[in-house]
mmCIF file with all atom_site columns, C-alpha atoms and ligand atoms in Angstrom:
data_model
loop_
_atom_site.group_PDB
_atom_site.id
_atom_site.type_symbol
_atom_site.label_atom_id
_atom_site.label_alt_id
_atom_site.label_comp_id
_atom_site.label_asym_id
_atom_site.label_entity_id
_atom_site.label_seq_id
_atom_site.pdbx_PDB_ins_code
_atom_site.Cartn_x
_atom_site.Cartn_y
_atom_site.Cartn_z
_atom_site.occupancy
_atom_site.B_iso_or_equiv
_atom_site.pdbx_formal_charge
_atom_site.auth_seq_id
_atom_site.auth_comp_id
_atom_site.auth_asym_id
_atom_site.auth_atom_id
_atom_site.pdbx_PDB_model_num
ATOM   1   C CA  . MET A 1 1   ? 39.950 90.594 66.781 1.00 46.00 ? 155 MET A CA  1
ATOM   2   C CA  . LYS A 1 2   ? 43.245 92.285 66.072 1.00 47.00 ? 156 LYS A CA  1
ATOM   3   C CA  . HIS A 1 3   ? 43.114 94.122 62.785 1.00 52.00 ? 157 HIS A CA  1
ATOM   4   C CA  . TYR A 1 4   ? 46.183 94.025 60.642 1.00 54.00 ? 158 TYR A CA  1
ATOM   5   C CA  . THR A 1 5   ? 47.167 96.422 57.946 1.00 54.00 ? 159 THR A CA  1
ATOM   6   C CA  . SER A 1 6   ? 49.279 95.882 54.889 1.00 53.00 ? 160 SER A CA  1
ATOM   7   C CA  . ASN A 1 7   ? 51.919 98.011 56.591 1.00 53.00 ? 161 ASN A CA  1
ATOM   8   C CA  . THR A 1 8   ? 52.221 95.912 59.750 1.00 52.00 ? 162 THR A CA  1
ATOM   9   C CA  . ASP A 1 9   ? 55.934 95.635 60.405 1.00 59.00 ? 163 ASP A CA  1
ATOM   10  C CA  . ASN A 1 10  ? 57.576 93.843 63.294 1.00 63.00 ? 164 ASN A CA  1
ATOM   11  C CA  . SER A 1 11  ? 60.943 95.483 62.786 1.00 61.00 ? 165 SER A CA  1
ATOM   12  C CA  . ASP A 1 12  ? 61.352 96.674 66.376 1.00 74.00 ? 166 ASP A CA  1
ATOM   13  C CA  . GLY A 1 13  ? 65.005 95.687 66.234 1.00 81.00 ? 167 GLY A CA  1
ATOM   14  C CA  . ASN A 1 14  ? 64.547 92.302 67.943 1.00 88.00 ? 168 ASN A CA  1
ATOM   15  C CA  . ILE A 1 15  ? 63.853 90.328 64.802 1.00 90.00 ? 169 ILE A CA  1
ATOM   16  C CA  . VAL A 1 16  ? 66.662 90.063 62.290 1.00 90.00 ? 170 VAL A CA  1
ATOM   17  C CA  . TRP A 1 17  ? 66.301 88.767 58.746 1.00 88.00 ? 171 TRP A CA  1
ATOM   18  C CA  . HIS A 1 18  ? 68.337 85.614 58.101 1.00 88.00 ? 172 HIS A CA  1
ATOM   19  C CA  . HIS A 1 19  ? 69.645 85.451 54.553 1.00 89.00 ? 173 HIS A CA  1
ATOM   20  C CA  . ALA A 1 20  ? 69.549 82.056 52.837 1.00 89.00 ? 174 ALA A CA  1
ATOM   21  C CA  . SER A 1 21  ? 72.629 80.749 51.075 1.00 93.00 ? 175 SER A CA  1
ATOM   22  C CA  . VAL A 1 22  ? 70.472 78.833 48.606 1.00 95.00 ? 176 VAL A CA  1
ATOM   23  C CA  . THR A 1 23  ? 68.848 81.621 46.620 1.00 95.00 ? 177 THR A CA  1
ATOM   24  C CA  . LYS A 1 24  ? 65.874 81.937 44.330 1.00 96.00 ? 178 LYS A CA  1
ATOM   25  C CA  . ALA A 1 25  ? 68.264 81.998 41.369 1.00 96.00 ? 179 ALA A CA  1
ATOM   26  C CA  . HIS A 1 26  ? 69.760 78.644 42.482 1.00 97.00 ? 180 HIS A CA  1
ATOM   27  C CA  . ARG A 1 27  ? 66.302 77.136 42.739 1.00 97.00 ? 181 ARG A CA  1
ATOM   28  C CA  . GLU A 1 28  ? 65.267 78.529 39.356 1.00 97.00 ? 182 GLU A CA  1
ATOM   29  C CA  . ARG A 1 29  ? 68.298 76.922 37.741 1.00 97.00 ? 183 ARG A CA  1
ATOM   30  C CA  . LEU A 1 30  ? 67.497 73.590 39.397 1.00 97.00 ? 184 LEU A CA  1
ATOM   31  C CA  . ASN A 1 31  ? 63.877 73.847 38.260 1.00 97.00 ? 185 ASN A CA  1
ATOM   32  C CA  . ARG A 1 32  ? 64.821 75.020 34.753 1.00 97.00 ? 186 ARG A CA  1
ATOM   33  C CA  . HIS A 1 33  ? 62.184 77.741 34.866 1.00 98.00 ? 187 HIS A CA  1
ATOM   34  C CA  . LYS A 1 34  ? 61.712 81.081 36.561 1.00 98.00 ? 188 LYS A CA  1
ATOM   35  C CA  . SER A 1 35  ? 59.365 81.555 39.471 1.00 98.00 ? 189 SER A CA  1
ATOM   36  C CA  . VAL A 1 36  ? 56.320 83.744 39.006 1.00 98.00 ? 190 VAL A CA  1
ATOM   37  C CA  . ILE A 1 37  ? 52.878 84.435 40.432 1.00 98.00 ? 191 ILE A CA  1
ATOM   38  C CA  . LEU A 1 38  ? 49.857 83.984 38.181 1.00 99.00 ? 192 LEU A CA  1
ATOM   39  C CA  . TRP A 1 39  ? 47.170 85.953 39.971 1.00 98.00 ? 193 TRP A CA  1
ATOM   40  C CA  . PHE A 1 40  ? 43.708 85.059 38.626 1.00 98.00 ? 194 PHE A CA  1
ATOM   41  C CA  . THR A 1 41  ? 41.006 87.522 39.710 1.00 98.00 ? 195 THR A CA  1
ATOM   42  C CA  . GLY A 1 42  ? 37.309 87.709 38.901 1.00 98.00 ? 196 GLY A CA  1
ATOM   43  C CA  . LEU A 1 43  ? 33.807 87.122 40.210 1.00 98.00 ? 197 LEU A CA  1
ATOM   44  C CA  . SER A 1 44  ? 32.809 83.920 41.982 1.00 97.00 ? 198 SER A CA  1
ATOM   45  C CA  . GLY A 1 45  ? 32.002 81.438 39.226 1.00 97.00 ? 199 GLY A CA  1
ATOM   46  C CA  . SER A 1 46  ? 34.103 83.230 36.603 1.00 98.00 ? 200 SER A CA  1
ATOM   47  C CA  . GLY A 1 47  ? 36.332 80.172 36.187 1.00 97.00 ? 201 GLY A CA  1
ATOM   48  C CA  . LYS A 1 48  ? 39.439 81.210 38.149 1.00 98.00 ? 202 LYS A CA  1
ATOM   49  C CA  . SER A 1 49  ? 39.987 77.895 39.921 1.00 97.00 ? 203 SER A CA  1
ATOM   50  C CA  . THR A 1 50  ? 39.149 75.763 36.898 1.00 97.00 ? 204 THR A CA  1
ATOM   51  C CA  . LEU A 1 51  ? 41.572 77.758 34.770 1.00 98.00 ? 205 LEU A CA  1
ATOM   52  C CA  . ALA A 1 52  ? 44.330 77.834 37.411 1.00 98.00 ? 206 ALA A CA  1
ATOM   53  C CA  . HIS A 1 53  ? 44.190 74.039 37.737 1.00 98.00 ? 207 HIS A CA  1
ATOM   54  C CA  . ALA A 1 54  ? 44.102 73.542 33.961 1.00 98.00 ? 208 ALA A CA  1
ATOM   55  C CA  . VAL A 1 55  ? 47.159 75.791 33.558 1.00 98.00 ? 209 VAL A CA  1
ATOM   56  C CA  . GLU A 1 56  ? 48.876 73.917 36.386 1.00 98.00 ? 210 GLU A CA  1
ATOM   57  C CA  . ASP A 1 57  ? 48.220 70.630 34.644 1.00 98.00 ? 211 ASP A CA  1
ATOM   58  C CA  . ARG A 1 58  ? 49.774 71.931 31.413 1.00 98.00 ? 212 ARG A CA  1
ATOM   59  C CA  . LEU A 1 59  ? 52.780 73.228 33.370 1.00 98.00 ? 213 LEU A CA  1
ATOM   60  C CA  . ARG A 1 60  ? 53.191 69.857 35.074 1.00 98.00 ? 214 ARG A CA  1
ATOM   61  C CA  . GLN A 1 61  ? 53.388 68.222 31.657 1.00 97.00 ? 215 GLN A CA  1
ATOM   62  C CA  . LEU A 1 62  ? 56.189 70.665 30.870 1.00 96.00 ? 216 LEU A CA  1
ATOM   63  C CA  . GLY A 1 63  ? 58.003 69.608 34.043 1.00 97.00 ? 217 GLY A CA  1
ATOM   64  C CA  . CYS A 1 64  ? 57.376 72.811 36.025 1.00 98.00 ? 218 CYS A CA  1
ATOM   65  C CA  . HIS A 1 65  ? 57.146 73.127 39.807 1.00 98.00 ? 219 HIS A CA  1
ATOM   66  C CA  . THR A 1 66  ? 53.767 74.615 40.620 1.00 98.00 ? 220 THR A CA  1
ATOM   67  C CA  . PHE A 1 67  ? 51.166 75.151 43.320 1.00 98.00 ? 221 PHE A CA  1
ATOM   68  C CA  . VAL A 1 68  ? 47.593 76.432 43.214 1.00 98.00 ? 222 VAL A CA  1
ATOM   69  C CA  . PHE A 1 69  ? 46.070 78.453 46.059 1.00 97.00 ? 223 PHE A CA  1
ATOM   70  C CA  . ASP A 1 70  ? 42.309 78.672 45.922 1.00 95.00 ? 224 ASP A CA  1
ATOM   71  C CA  . GLY A 1 71  ? 39.989 80.961 47.919 1.00 91.00 ? 225 GLY A CA  1
ATOM   72  C CA  . ASP A 1 72  ? 37.642 78.314 49.242 1.00 91.00 ? 226 ASP A CA  1
ATOM   73  C CA  . ASN A 1 73  ? 40.536 76.041 50.293 1.00 93.00 ? 227 ASN A CA  1
ATOM   74  C CA  . VAL A 1 74  ? 42.605 78.724 52.026 1.00 96.00 ? 228 VAL A CA  1
ATOM   75  C CA  . ARG A 1 75  ? 39.504 79.852 53.889 1.00 96.00 ? 229 ARG A CA  1
ATOM   76  C CA  . HIS A 1 76  ? 39.257 76.343 55.389 1.00 96.00 ? 230 HIS A CA  1
ATOM   77  C CA  . GLY A 1 77  ? 42.616 76.778 57.124 1.00 96.00 ? 231 GLY A CA  1
ATOM   78  C CA  . LEU A 1 78  ? 44.992 79.746 57.118 1.00 96.00 ? 232 LEU A CA  1
ATOM   79  C CA  . CYS A 1 79  ? 42.129 82.239 56.730 1.00 97.00 ? 233 CYS A CA  1
ATOM   80  C CA  . ARG A 1 80  ? 39.328 80.371 58.477 1.00 97.00 ? 234 ARG A CA  1
ATOM   81  C CA  . ASP A 1 81  ? 38.836 83.237 60.939 1.00 98.00 ? 235 ASP A CA  1
ATOM   82  C CA  . LEU A 1 82  ? 38.039 85.733 58.171 1.00 98.00 ? 236 LEU A CA  1
ATOM   83  C CA  . GLY A 1 83  ? 34.706 86.765 56.670 1.00 97.00 ? 237 GLY A CA  1
ATOM   84  C CA  . PHE A 1 84  ? 33.841 88.905 53.664 1.00 98.00 ? 238 PHE A CA  1
ATOM   85  C CA  . SER A 1 85  ? 33.878 92.478 54.959 1.00 98.00 ? 239 SER A CA  1
ATOM   86  C CA  . PRO A 1 86  ? 36.314 94.728 53.070 1.00 97.00 ? 240 PRO A CA  1
ATOM   87  C CA  . GLU A 1 87  ? 38.687 94.571 56.083 1.00 98.00 ? 241 GLU A CA  1
ATOM   88  C CA  . ASP A 1 88  ? 38.613 90.777 56.234 1.00 98.00 ? 242 ASP A CA  1
ATOM   89  C CA  . ARG A 1 89  ? 39.093 90.470 52.475 1.00 98.00 ? 243 ARG A CA  1
ATOM   90  C CA  . ALA A 1 90  ? 42.101 92.792 52.748 1.00 98.00 ? 244 ALA A CA  1
ATOM   91  C CA  . GLU A 1 91  ? 43.553 90.622 55.508 1.00 98.00 ? 245 GLU A CA  1
ATOM   92  C CA  . ASN A 1 92  ? 42.826 87.494 53.446 1.00 98.00 ? 246 ASN A CA  1
ATOM   93  C CA  . ILE A 1 93  ? 44.809 88.911 50.527 1.00 98.00 ? 247 ILE A CA  1
ATOM   94  C CA  . ARG A 1 94  ? 47.560 90.229 52.826 1.00 98.00 ? 248 ARG A CA  1
ATOM   95  C CA  . ARG A 1 95  ? 48.187 86.739 54.268 1.00 98.00 ? 249 ARG A CA  1
ATOM   96  C CA  . ILE A 1 96  ? 48.023 85.162 50.828 1.00 98.00 ? 250 ILE A CA  1
ATOM   97  C CA  . GLY A 1 97  ? 50.379 87.824 49.496 1.00 98.00 ? 251 GLY A CA  1
ATOM   98  C CA  . GLU A 1 98  ? 52.972 87.028 52.147 1.00 98.00 ? 252 GLU A CA  1
ATOM   99  C CA  . MET A 1 99  ? 52.530 83.321 51.481 1.00 98.00 ? 253 MET A CA  1
ATOM   100 C CA  . VAL A 1 100 ? 52.927 83.537 47.711 1.00 98.00 ? 254 VAL A CA  1
ATOM   101 C CA  . LYS A 1 101 ? 55.975 85.756 48.185 1.00 98.00 ? 255 LYS A CA  1
ATOM   102 C CA  . LEU A 1 102 ? 57.593 82.859 50.055 1.00 97.00 ? 256 LEU A CA  1
ATOM   103 C CA  . PHE A 1 103 ? 56.597 80.408 47.332 1.00 98.00 ? 257 PHE A CA  1
ATOM   104 C CA  . LEU A 1 104 ? 58.140 82.755 44.794 1.00 98.00 ? 258 LEU A CA  1
ATOM   105 C CA  . GLU A 1 105 ? 61.397 82.641 46.764 1.00 97.00 ? 259 GLU A CA  1
ATOM   106 C CA  . ALA A 1 106 ? 61.062 78.846 46.776 1.00 97.00 ? 260 ALA A CA  1
ATOM   107 C CA  . GLY A 1 107 ? 61.293 78.906 42.971 1.00 97.00 ? 261 GLY A CA  1
ATOM   108 C CA  . MET A 1 108 ? 57.720 77.882 42.207 1.00 98.00 ? 262 MET A CA  1
ATOM   109 C CA  . ILE A 1 109 ? 55.183 78.955 39.652 1.00 98.00 ? 263 ILE A CA  1
ATOM   110 C CA  . VAL A 1 110 ? 52.363 79.981 41.979 1.00 98.00 ? 264 VAL A CA  1
ATOM   111 C CA  . LEU A 1 111 ? 48.799 80.161 40.713 1.00 98.00 ? 265 LEU A CA  1
ATOM   112 C CA  . THR A 1 112 ? 46.144 81.876 42.832 1.00 98.00 ? 266 THR A CA  1
ATOM   113 C CA  . ALA A 1 113 ? 42.380 81.884 42.468 1.00 98.00 ? 267 ALA A CA  1
ATOM   114 C CA  . PHE A 1 114 ? 40.922 84.536 44.779 1.00 98.00 ? 268 PHE A CA  1
ATOM   115 C CA  . ILE A 1 115 ? 38.130 86.940 43.914 1.00 98.00 ? 269 ILE A CA  1
ATOM   116 C CA  . SER A 1 116 ? 40.445 89.672 45.284 1.00 98.00 ? 270 SER A CA  1
ATOM   117 C CA  . PRO A 1 117 ? 37.852 92.327 44.432 1.00 98.00 ? 271 PRO A CA  1
ATOM   118 C CA  . PHE A 1 118 ? 39.766 95.387 45.610 1.00 98.00 ? 272 PHE A CA  1
ATOM   119 C CA  . HIS A 1 119 ? 42.335 97.150 43.498 1.00 98.00 ? 273 HIS A CA  1
ATOM   120 C CA  . LYS A 1 120 ? 44.432 98.276 46.480 1.00 98.00 ? 274 LYS A CA  1
ATOM   121 C CA  . ASP A 1 121 ? 44.774 94.729 47.832 1.00 98.00 ? 275 ASP A CA  1
ATOM   122 C CA  . ARG A 1 122 ? 45.935 93.355 44.459 1.00 98.00 ? 276 ARG A CA  1
ATOM   123 C CA  . GLN A 1 123 ? 48.282 96.301 44.045 1.00 98.00 ? 277 GLN A CA  1
ATOM   124 C CA  . TRP A 1 124 ? 49.737 95.650 47.453 1.00 98.00 ? 278 TRP A CA  1
ATOM   125 C CA  . VAL A 1 125 ? 50.669 92.066 46.534 1.00 98.00 ? 279 VAL A CA  1
ATOM   126 C CA  . ARG A 1 126 ? 52.205 93.349 43.309 1.00 98.00 ? 280 ARG A CA  1
ATOM   127 C CA  . SER A 1 127 ? 54.208 95.887 45.333 1.00 98.00 ? 281 SER A CA  1
ATOM   128 C CA  . ILE A 1 128 ? 55.836 93.363 47.697 1.00 98.00 ? 282 ILE A CA  1
ATOM   129 C CA  . VAL A 1 129 ? 57.316 91.114 44.985 1.00 98.00 ? 283 VAL A CA  1
ATOM   130 C CA  . PRO A 1 130 ? 60.002 91.915 42.385 1.00 97.00 ? 284 PRO A CA  1
ATOM   131 C CA  . ASP A 1 131 ? 58.960 93.693 39.169 1.00 97.00 ? 285 ASP A CA  1
ATOM   132 C CA  . GLY A 1 132 ? 57.657 91.260 36.582 1.00 97.00 ? 286 GLY A CA  1
ATOM   133 C CA  . SER A 1 133 ? 56.878 88.540 39.156 1.00 98.00 ? 287 SER A CA  1
ATOM   134 C CA  . PHE A 1 134 ? 53.182 89.345 39.451 1.00 98.00 ? 288 PHE A CA  1
ATOM   135 C CA  . ILE A 1 135 ? 51.069 88.500 36.428 1.00 98.00 ? 289 ILE A CA  1
ATOM   136 C CA  . GLU A 1 136 ? 47.513 89.633 36.925 1.00 98.00 ? 290 GLU A CA  1
ATOM   137 C CA  . ILE A 1 137 ? 44.966 87.716 34.869 1.00 99.00 ? 291 ILE A CA  1
ATOM   138 C CA  . TYR A 1 138 ? 41.454 89.092 34.834 1.00 98.00 ? 292 TYR A CA  1
ATOM   139 C CA  . CYS A 1 139 ? 38.868 86.362 34.308 1.00 98.00 ? 293 CYS A CA  1
ATOM   140 C CA  . ARG A 1 140 ? 36.235 88.564 32.696 1.00 98.00 ? 294 ARG A CA  1
ATOM   141 C CA  . CYS A 1 141 ? 32.826 86.966 32.903 1.00 98.00 ? 295 CYS A CA  1
ATOM   142 C CA  . SER A 1 142 ? 29.523 88.798 33.238 1.00 98.00 ? 296 SER A CA  1
ATOM   143 C CA  . LEU A 1 143 ? 27.552 88.640 36.450 1.00 98.00 ? 297 LEU A CA  1
ATOM   144 C CA  . GLU A 1 144 ? 24.686 87.140 34.432 1.00 98.00 ? 298 GLU A CA  1
ATOM   145 C CA  . ILE A 1 145 ? 26.801 84.197 33.315 1.00 98.00 ? 299 ILE A CA  1
ATOM   146 C CA  . CYS A 1 146 ? 28.366 83.662 36.769 1.00 98.00 ? 300 CYS A CA  1
ATOM   147 C CA  . GLU A 1 147 ? 24.947 83.828 38.365 1.00 97.00 ? 301 GLU A CA  1
ATOM   148 C CA  . SER A 1 148 ? 23.416 81.439 35.868 1.00 97.00 ? 302 SER A CA  1
ATOM   149 C CA  . ARG A 1 149 ? 26.198 78.917 36.571 1.00 95.00 ? 303 ARG A CA  1
ATOM   150 C CA  . ASP A 1 150 ? 25.750 79.292 40.374 1.00 96.00 ? 304 ASP A CA  1
ATOM   151 C CA  . THR A 1 151 ? 27.598 76.041 41.004 1.00 90.00 ? 305 THR A CA  1
ATOM   152 C CA  . LYS A 1 152 ? 27.615 76.566 44.777 1.00 93.00 ? 306 LYS A CA  1
ATOM   153 C CA  . GLY A 1 153 ? 24.098 78.053 45.053 1.00 96.00 ? 307 GLY A CA  1
ATOM   154 C CA  . LEU A 1 154 ? 25.611 81.161 46.660 1.00 97.00 ? 308 LEU A CA  1
ATOM   155 C CA  . TYR A 1 155 ? 24.220 83.695 44.171 1.00 98.00 ? 309 TYR A CA  1
ATOM   156 C CA  . ARG A 1 156 ? 20.690 82.484 44.882 1.00 98.00 ? 310 ARG A CA  1
ATOM   157 C CA  . ARG A 1 157 ? 21.305 82.820 48.619 1.00 98.00 ? 311 ARG A CA  1
ATOM   158 C CA  . ALA A 1 158 ? 22.924 86.228 48.112 1.00 98.00 ? 312 ALA A CA  1
ATOM   159 C CA  . ARG A 1 159 ? 19.835 87.446 46.224 1.00 98.00 ? 313 ARG A CA  1
ATOM   160 C CA  . THR A 1 160 ? 17.574 86.465 49.132 1.00 98.00 ? 314 THR A CA  1
ATOM   161 C CA  . GLY A 1 161 ? 19.939 88.191 51.576 1.00 97.00 ? 315 GLY A CA  1
ATOM   162 C CA  . GLU A 1 162 ? 20.827 84.956 53.335 1.00 98.00 ? 316 GLU A CA  1
ATOM   163 C CA  . VAL A 1 163 ? 24.485 85.402 52.264 1.00 98.00 ? 317 VAL A CA  1
ATOM   164 C CA  . LYS A 1 164 ? 25.679 88.936 53.000 1.00 97.00 ? 318 LYS A CA  1
ATOM   165 C CA  . ASP A 1 165 ? 28.405 91.026 51.335 1.00 97.00 ? 319 ASP A CA  1
ATOM   166 C CA  . PHE A 1 166 ? 28.400 88.853 48.232 1.00 98.00 ? 320 PHE A CA  1
ATOM   167 C CA  . THR A 1 167 ? 30.694 90.055 45.464 1.00 98.00 ? 321 THR A CA  1
ATOM   168 C CA  . GLY A 1 168 ? 28.773 91.412 42.487 1.00 98.00 ? 322 GLY A CA  1
ATOM   169 C CA  . ILE A 1 169 ? 25.475 91.479 44.419 1.00 98.00 ? 323 ILE A CA  1
ATOM   170 C CA  . SER A 1 170 ? 25.994 93.269 47.717 1.00 98.00 ? 324 SER A CA  1
ATOM   171 C CA  . SER A 1 171 ? 29.730 93.920 47.662 1.00 98.00 ? 325 SER A CA  1
ATOM   172 C CA  . PRO A 1 172 ? 31.752 95.550 44.851 1.00 98.00 ? 326 PRO A CA  1
ATOM   173 C CA  . TYR A 1 173 ? 34.195 94.049 42.377 1.00 98.00 ? 327 TYR A CA  1
ATOM   174 C CA  . GLU A 1 174 ? 36.766 96.543 41.105 1.00 98.00 ? 328 GLU A CA  1
ATOM   175 C CA  . VAL A 1 175 ? 37.759 95.622 37.567 1.00 98.00 ? 329 VAL A CA  1
ATOM   176 C CA  . PRO A 1 176 ? 41.575 95.446 37.128 1.00 98.00 ? 330 PRO A CA  1
ATOM   177 C CA  . GLU A 1 177 ? 42.863 98.633 35.495 1.00 96.00 ? 331 GLU A CA  1
ATOM   178 C CA  . ASN A 1 178 ? 45.971 97.313 33.828 1.00 96.00 ? 332 ASN A CA  1
ATOM   179 C CA  . PRO A 1 179 ? 46.169 93.517 34.061 1.00 98.00 ? 333 PRO A CA  1
ATOM   180 C CA  . GLU A 1 180 ? 48.798 91.594 32.110 1.00 98.00 ? 334 GLU A CA  1
ATOM   181 C CA  . LEU A 1 181 ? 46.039 89.474 30.562 1.00 98.00 ? 335 LEU A CA  1
ATOM   182 C CA  . VAL A 1 182 ? 42.256 89.659 30.171 1.00 98.00 ? 336 VAL A CA  1
ATOM   183 C CA  . LEU A 1 183 ? 40.446 86.435 29.375 1.00 98.00 ? 337 LEU A CA  1
ATOM   184 C CA  . ASP A 1 184 ? 36.773 86.296 28.466 1.00 98.00 ? 338 ASP A CA  1
ATOM   185 C CA  . THR A 1 185 ? 36.159 83.164 30.455 1.00 98.00 ? 339 THR A CA  1
ATOM   186 C CA  . GLY A 1 186 ? 32.432 83.273 29.775 1.00 96.00 ? 340 GLY A CA  1
ATOM   187 C CA  . VAL A 1 187 ? 33.046 82.963 26.034 1.00 96.00 ? 341 VAL A CA  1
ATOM   188 C CA  . LEU A 1 188 ? 36.401 81.288 25.387 1.00 98.00 ? 342 LEU A CA  1
ATOM   189 C CA  . LEU A 1 189 ? 36.998 77.574 25.685 1.00 98.00 ? 343 LEU A CA  1
ATOM   190 C CA  . LEU A 1 190 ? 39.099 76.447 28.634 1.00 98.00 ? 344 LEU A CA  1
ATOM   191 C CA  . GLU A 1 191 ? 41.913 75.206 26.375 1.00 98.00 ? 345 GLU A CA  1
ATOM   192 C CA  . GLU A 1 192 ? 42.008 78.568 24.571 1.00 98.00 ? 346 GLU A CA  1
ATOM   193 C CA  . CYS A 1 193 ? 42.439 80.327 27.917 1.00 98.00 ? 347 CYS A CA  1
ATOM   194 C CA  . VAL A 1 194 ? 45.208 77.919 28.923 1.00 98.00 ? 348 VAL A CA  1
ATOM   195 C CA  . ASP A 1 195 ? 47.001 78.593 25.622 1.00 98.00 ? 349 ASP A CA  1
ATOM   196 C CA  . ARG A 1 196 ? 46.815 82.361 26.185 1.00 98.00 ? 350 ARG A CA  1
ATOM   197 C CA  . VAL A 1 197 ? 48.338 82.053 29.661 1.00 98.00 ? 351 VAL A CA  1
ATOM   198 C CA  . LEU A 1 198 ? 51.131 79.823 28.342 1.00 98.00 ? 352 LEU A CA  1
ATOM   199 C CA  . GLU A 1 199 ? 51.849 82.391 25.601 1.00 98.00 ? 353 GLU A CA  1
ATOM   200 C CA  . VAL A 1 200 ? 52.319 85.101 28.211 1.00 98.00 ? 354 VAL A CA  1
ATOM   201 C CA  . LEU A 1 201 ? 54.720 82.890 30.169 1.00 98.00 ? 355 LEU A CA  1
ATOM   202 C CA  . THR A 1 202 ? 56.718 82.128 27.039 1.00 98.00 ? 356 THR A CA  1
ATOM   203 C CA  . GLN A 1 203 ? 56.855 85.817 26.038 1.00 97.00 ? 357 GLN A CA  1
ATOM   204 C CA  . ARG A 1 204 ? 58.146 86.687 29.490 1.00 97.00 ? 358 ARG A CA  1
ATOM   205 C CA  . GLY A 1 205 ? 60.924 84.124 29.325 1.00 97.00 ? 359 GLY A CA  1
ATOM   206 C CA  . ILE A 1 206 ? 59.664 82.056 32.233 1.00 98.00 ? 360 ILE A CA  1
ATOM   207 C CA  . PHE A 1 207 ? 60.832 78.843 30.547 1.00 96.00 ? 361 PHE A CA  1
ATOM   208 C CA  . SER A 1 208 ? 64.268 80.116 29.584 1.00 86.00 ? 362 SER A CA  1
ATOM   209 C CA  . VAL A 1 209 ? 66.655 80.066 32.536 1.00 83.00 ? 363 VAL A CA  1
HETATM 210 S S1  . LIG B 2 .   ? 38.172 87.322 48.524 1.00 73.98 ? 684 LIG B S1  1
HETATM 211 O O1  . LIG B 2 .   ? 37.179 88.352 48.155 1.00 73.98 ? 684 LIG B O1  1
HETATM 212 O O2  . LIG B 2 .   ? 38.628 87.448 49.907 1.00 73.98 ? 684 LIG B O2  1
HETATM 213 O O3  . LIG B 2 .   ? 39.298 87.274 47.562 1.00 73.98 ? 684 LIG B O3  1
HETATM 214 P P1  . LIG B 2 .   ? 37.985 84.474 48.279 1.00 73.98 ? 684 LIG B P1  1
HETATM 215 O O4  . LIG B 2 .   ? 38.437 84.231 46.895 1.00 73.98 ? 684 LIG B O4  1
HETATM 216 O O5  . LIG B 2 .   ? 38.956 84.229 49.402 1.00 73.98 ? 684 LIG B O5  1
HETATM 217 O O6  . LIG B 2 .   ? 37.375 85.954 48.382 1.00 73.98 ? 684 LIG B O6  1
HETATM 218 O O7  . LIG B 2 .   ? 36.714 83.553 48.593 1.00 73.98 ? 684 LIG B O7  1
HETATM 219 C C1  . LIG B 2 .   ? 35.657 83.529 47.684 1.00 73.98 ? 684 LIG B C1  1
HETATM 220 C C2  . LIG B 2 .   ? 34.837 82.258 47.786 1.00 73.98 ? 684 LIG B C2  1
HETATM 221 O O8  . LIG B 2 .   ? 34.162 82.217 49.027 1.00 73.98 ? 684 LIG B O8  1
HETATM 222 C C3  . LIG B 2 .   ? 33.775 82.256 46.711 1.00 73.98 ? 684 LIG B C3  1
HETATM 223 O O9  . LIG B 2 .   ? 34.181 81.516 45.580 1.00 73.98 ? 684 LIG B O9  1
HETATM 224 C C4  . LIG B 2 .   ? 32.581 81.615 47.374 1.00 73.98 ? 684 LIG B C4  1
HETATM 225 O O10 . LIG B 2 .   ? 32.593 80.214 47.155 1.00 73.98 ? 684 LIG B O10 1
HETATM 226 C C5  . LIG B 2 .   ? 32.809 81.835 48.843 1.00 73.98 ? 684 LIG B C5  1
HETATM 227 N N1  . LIG B 2 .   ? 31.969 82.902 49.458 1.00 73.98 ? 684 LIG B N1  1
HETATM 228 C C6  . LIG B 2 .   ? 31.215 82.750 50.558 1.00 73.98 ? 684 LIG B C6  1
HETATM 229 N N2  . LIG B 2 .   ? 30.648 83.919 50.917 1.00 73.98 ? 684 LIG B N2  1
HETATM 230 C C7  . LIG B 2 .   ? 31.060 84.848 50.005 1.00 73.98 ? 684 LIG B C7  1
HETATM 231 C C8  . LIG B 2 .   ? 30.799 86.250 49.841 1.00 73.98 ? 684 LIG B C8  1
HETATM 232 N N3  . LIG B 2 .   ? 30.023 86.929 50.682 1.00 73.98 ? 684 LIG B N3  1
HETATM 233 N N4  . LIG B 2 .   ? 31.369 86.893 48.791 1.00 73.98 ? 684 LIG B N4  1
HETATM 234 C C9  . LIG B 2 .   ? 32.149 86.215 47.938 1.00 73.98 ? 684 LIG B C9  1
HETATM 235 N N5  . LIG B 2 .   ? 32.432 84.882 48.035 1.00 73.98 ? 684 LIG B N5  1
HETATM 236 C C10 . LIG B 2 .   ? 31.894 84.195 49.070 1.00 73.98 ? 684 LIG B C10 1
#
């Protein structure tokens, strides 16, 4: 398999960027909100997807244009050829990063729910989008709680060795160093977490265009 890097660049002179006449600013004005990426990161079972969908539902009620990307779903299609080695996880996040960058240009509020365990991969996504567009939300939940939930039975299978390279068991999770928001998803109620995310969006002027 061809291995990509975050630096892969096809600018050999034969491919020329075509600038759109309808810009992100136009779309933001039409939508009446700014576009932004809400990047939820945390262990499997920490509540990323549940929270992302709950935030999306609240945003829908406010009339926002949103889309949720979830690890398990994306791995059924765009990233179906990838496994869970550090290289494959980096490629997973690289593809997702490029995809959410396009959705940002499209004027959306993009919510992602990927374990994204490696600092450098998260940093890379942050680096390819404009300052302030990447809001990293650490869903902090102990391994004990995630493992006791074990909604997919994967922790049990990781403990027996049947599932390899499992985050938190046989593969590392690098805790975000400076996220915009930390939520104790093992302790807080879902609605409390949603409120905290909405507060951050309000503080950052996402709803004032
Ligand atoms: S990431 O590390 O590359 O960001 P991603 O979020 O796409 O991971 O996928 C994680 C989901 O894949 C988990 O929620 C879990 O359901 C499933 N999964 C299957 N095998 C593994 C594994 N070895 N490590 C982590 N998650 C796994």
